[in-house]
XYZ file of C-alpha atoms in Angstrom:
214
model
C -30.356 71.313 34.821
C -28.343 68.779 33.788
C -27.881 67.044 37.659
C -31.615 67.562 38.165
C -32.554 65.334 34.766
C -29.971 63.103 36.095
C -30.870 62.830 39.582
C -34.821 62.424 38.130
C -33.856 59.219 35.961
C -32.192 57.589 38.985
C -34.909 58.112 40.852
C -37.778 56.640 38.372
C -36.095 53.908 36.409
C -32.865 53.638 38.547
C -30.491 53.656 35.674
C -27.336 55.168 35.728
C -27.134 58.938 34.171
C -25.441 60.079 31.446
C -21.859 59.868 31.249
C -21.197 63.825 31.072
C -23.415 64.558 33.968
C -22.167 61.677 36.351
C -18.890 59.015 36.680
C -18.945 56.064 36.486
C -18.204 53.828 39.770
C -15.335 51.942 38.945
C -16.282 48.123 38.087
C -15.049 45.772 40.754
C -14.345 42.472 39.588
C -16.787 39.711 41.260
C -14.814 36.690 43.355
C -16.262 32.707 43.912
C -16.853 34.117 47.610
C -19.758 36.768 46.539
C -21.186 34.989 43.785
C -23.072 31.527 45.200
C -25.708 29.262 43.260
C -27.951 30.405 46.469
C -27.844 33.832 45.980
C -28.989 34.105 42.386
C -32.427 32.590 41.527
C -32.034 31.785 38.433
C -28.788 29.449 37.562
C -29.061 30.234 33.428
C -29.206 34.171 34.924
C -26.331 33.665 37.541
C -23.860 31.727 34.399
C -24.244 34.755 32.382
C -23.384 36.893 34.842
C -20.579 35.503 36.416
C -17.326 35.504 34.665
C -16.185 32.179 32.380
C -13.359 31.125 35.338
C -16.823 30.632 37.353
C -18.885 29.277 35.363
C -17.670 25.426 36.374
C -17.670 26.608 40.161
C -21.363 27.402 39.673
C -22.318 23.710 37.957
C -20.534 22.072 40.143
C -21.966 23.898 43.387
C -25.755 22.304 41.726
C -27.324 20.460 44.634
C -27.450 17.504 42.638
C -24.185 16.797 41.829
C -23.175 17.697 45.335
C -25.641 14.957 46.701
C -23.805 12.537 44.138
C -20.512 13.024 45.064
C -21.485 13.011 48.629
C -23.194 9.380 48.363
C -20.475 6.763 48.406
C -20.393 3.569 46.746
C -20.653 1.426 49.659
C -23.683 3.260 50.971
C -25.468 2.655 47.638
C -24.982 -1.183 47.454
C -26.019 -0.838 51.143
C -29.209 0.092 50.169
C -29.929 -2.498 47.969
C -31.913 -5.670 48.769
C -32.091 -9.031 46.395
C -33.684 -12.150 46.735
C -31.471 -15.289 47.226
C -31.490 -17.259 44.137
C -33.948 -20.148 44.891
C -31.778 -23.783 44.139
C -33.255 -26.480 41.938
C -33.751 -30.230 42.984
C -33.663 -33.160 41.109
C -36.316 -35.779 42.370
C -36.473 -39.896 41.064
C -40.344 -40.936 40.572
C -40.622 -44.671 40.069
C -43.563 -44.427 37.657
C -44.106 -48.798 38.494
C -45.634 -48.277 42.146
C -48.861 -49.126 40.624
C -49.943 -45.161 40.898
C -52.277 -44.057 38.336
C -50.969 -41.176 35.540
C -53.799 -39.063 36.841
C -52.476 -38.930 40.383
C -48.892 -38.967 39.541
C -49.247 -35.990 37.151
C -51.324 -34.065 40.093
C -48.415 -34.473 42.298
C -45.534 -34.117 39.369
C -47.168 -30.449 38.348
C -46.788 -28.607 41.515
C -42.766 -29.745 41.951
C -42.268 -28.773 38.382
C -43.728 -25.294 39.249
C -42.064 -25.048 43.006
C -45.298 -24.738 44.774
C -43.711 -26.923 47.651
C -41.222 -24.218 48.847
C -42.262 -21.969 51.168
C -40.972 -18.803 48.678
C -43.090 -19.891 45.945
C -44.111 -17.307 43.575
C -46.422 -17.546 40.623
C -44.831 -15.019 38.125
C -40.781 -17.095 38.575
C -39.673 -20.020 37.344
C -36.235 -20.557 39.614
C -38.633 -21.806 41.859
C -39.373 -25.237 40.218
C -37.652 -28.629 40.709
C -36.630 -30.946 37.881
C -38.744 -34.622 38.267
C -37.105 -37.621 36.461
C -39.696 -40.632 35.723
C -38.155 -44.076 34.915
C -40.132 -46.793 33.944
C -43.150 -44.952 32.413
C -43.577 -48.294 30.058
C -45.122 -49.599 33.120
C -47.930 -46.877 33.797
C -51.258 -47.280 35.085
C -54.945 -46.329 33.851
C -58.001 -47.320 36.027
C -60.792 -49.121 34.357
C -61.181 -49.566 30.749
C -59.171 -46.283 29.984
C -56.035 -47.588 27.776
C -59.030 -48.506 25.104
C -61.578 -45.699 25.986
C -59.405 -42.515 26.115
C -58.520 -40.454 23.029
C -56.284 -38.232 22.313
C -56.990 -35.799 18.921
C -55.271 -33.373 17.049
C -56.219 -31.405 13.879
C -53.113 -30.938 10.901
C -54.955 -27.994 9.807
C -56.182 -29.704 6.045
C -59.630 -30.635 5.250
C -60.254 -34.299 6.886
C -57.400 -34.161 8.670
C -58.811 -34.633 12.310
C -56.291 -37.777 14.049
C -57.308 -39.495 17.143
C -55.528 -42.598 18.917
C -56.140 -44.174 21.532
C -53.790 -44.059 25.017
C -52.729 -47.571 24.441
C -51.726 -46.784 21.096
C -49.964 -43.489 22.430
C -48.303 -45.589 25.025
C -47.333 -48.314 22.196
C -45.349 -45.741 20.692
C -43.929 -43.262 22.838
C -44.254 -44.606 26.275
C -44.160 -41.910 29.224
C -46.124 -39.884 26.570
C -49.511 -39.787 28.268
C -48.024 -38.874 31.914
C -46.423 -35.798 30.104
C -49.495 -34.841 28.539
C -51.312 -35.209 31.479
C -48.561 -33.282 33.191
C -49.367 -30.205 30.737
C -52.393 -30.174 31.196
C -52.184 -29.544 34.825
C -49.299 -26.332 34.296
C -50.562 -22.738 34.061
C -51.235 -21.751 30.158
C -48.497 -19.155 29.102
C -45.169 -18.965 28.620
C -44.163 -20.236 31.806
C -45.700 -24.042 30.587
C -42.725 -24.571 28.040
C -39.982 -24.023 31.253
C -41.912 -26.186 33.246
C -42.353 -29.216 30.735
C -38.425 -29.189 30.039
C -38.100 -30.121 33.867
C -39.325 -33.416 33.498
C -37.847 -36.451 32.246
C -38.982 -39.628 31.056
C -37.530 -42.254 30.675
C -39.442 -45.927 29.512
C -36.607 -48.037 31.402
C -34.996 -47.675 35.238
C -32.220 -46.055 33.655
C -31.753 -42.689 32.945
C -28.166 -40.564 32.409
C -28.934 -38.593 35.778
C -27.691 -40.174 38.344
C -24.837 -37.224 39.579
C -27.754 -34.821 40.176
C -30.590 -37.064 41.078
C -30.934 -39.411 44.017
């Protein structure tokens, strides 16, 4: 009666009978060659099953950390591309060739910006040159300009609206209309206040430059 239950339950729910009916099969001890990370589905299933000396045999046999170790060093910087760091100019603009501010600024901008090189891109600033302008006392204006132009700015009080003229301007900060012109002409964002610091004025032919430009 006994065998019969016992055979019955192996049958139906294959677990093992009772111990008075049936032996036990001696336990045999599992080794790192029957127990692989492919054979079990489940990895959190296969740790707990497998002993604790094989525990670190089964994380390190992860595909993962095999393709890791496999991948050298030099392969990986292999596979990686950069751009060549673009090299800035220095360029001399004699600002007394008779050249009005309006044209000089239009071709001042674009250098300052690096729209000249052939790897110009909108979103860098390594691109851009560095423009030096010596004798900006002597700048031009067409027509009646040095008395008709005006240049305002508000201090932010009631009645506090100042305007002066570009002679004035010119009177006391000379080179100060080119660089406001200049401004004008760069891209509004961040990328203005790099591009301004590129150029230098200077009222007289000298300027503290000459080991970087021509």
């Amino acid at each position: 009666m006994y065998d019969a239950l016992g055979r019955l339950l192996r049958n139906f729910s294959g677990q093992r009978a009772c111990p008075d009916t049936a032996p036990p099969k001696p336990k045999s001890s599992p080794t790192a060659a029957s127990i692989t990370f492919r054979s079990i589905t489940h990895k959190k299933a296969a740790q707990k099953a497998a002993p604790a000396m094989l525990r670190h045999a089964l994380h390190r046999a992860a595909p993962r950390h095999a393709l890791q170790r496999a991948a050298p060093a030099a392969a990986a910087a292999a596979r990686r591309t950069y751009l060549a760091q673009p090299k800035q100019r220095w360029h001399l603009v004699d600002a007394a060739q008779g050249v009005s501010v309006g044209r000089l600024a239009a071709a001042i901008a674009p250098v300052l910006r690096g729209k000249h090189k052939p790897g110009f891109e909108p979103h860098r600033h390594e691109h851009g040159d560095n423009v030096v302008v010596v004798n900006a006392d002597r700048l031009v204006f067409t027509g009646r300009k040095w008395k008709q132009k005006l240049y305002r700015h508000h201090t932010g009080f009631m009645g506090g609206l100042k305007e002066r003229t570009a002679a004035d301007l010119q009177r006391r900060k000379p080179g100060e209309v080119l660089r406001r012109a200049v401004l004008g002409m760069l891209p509004k964002n961040k990328l203005r206040t790099i591009f301004i610091r590129r150029l230098w004025i200077y009222p007289g032919p000298e300027h503290p430059h000459t080991n970087v430009a021509p």
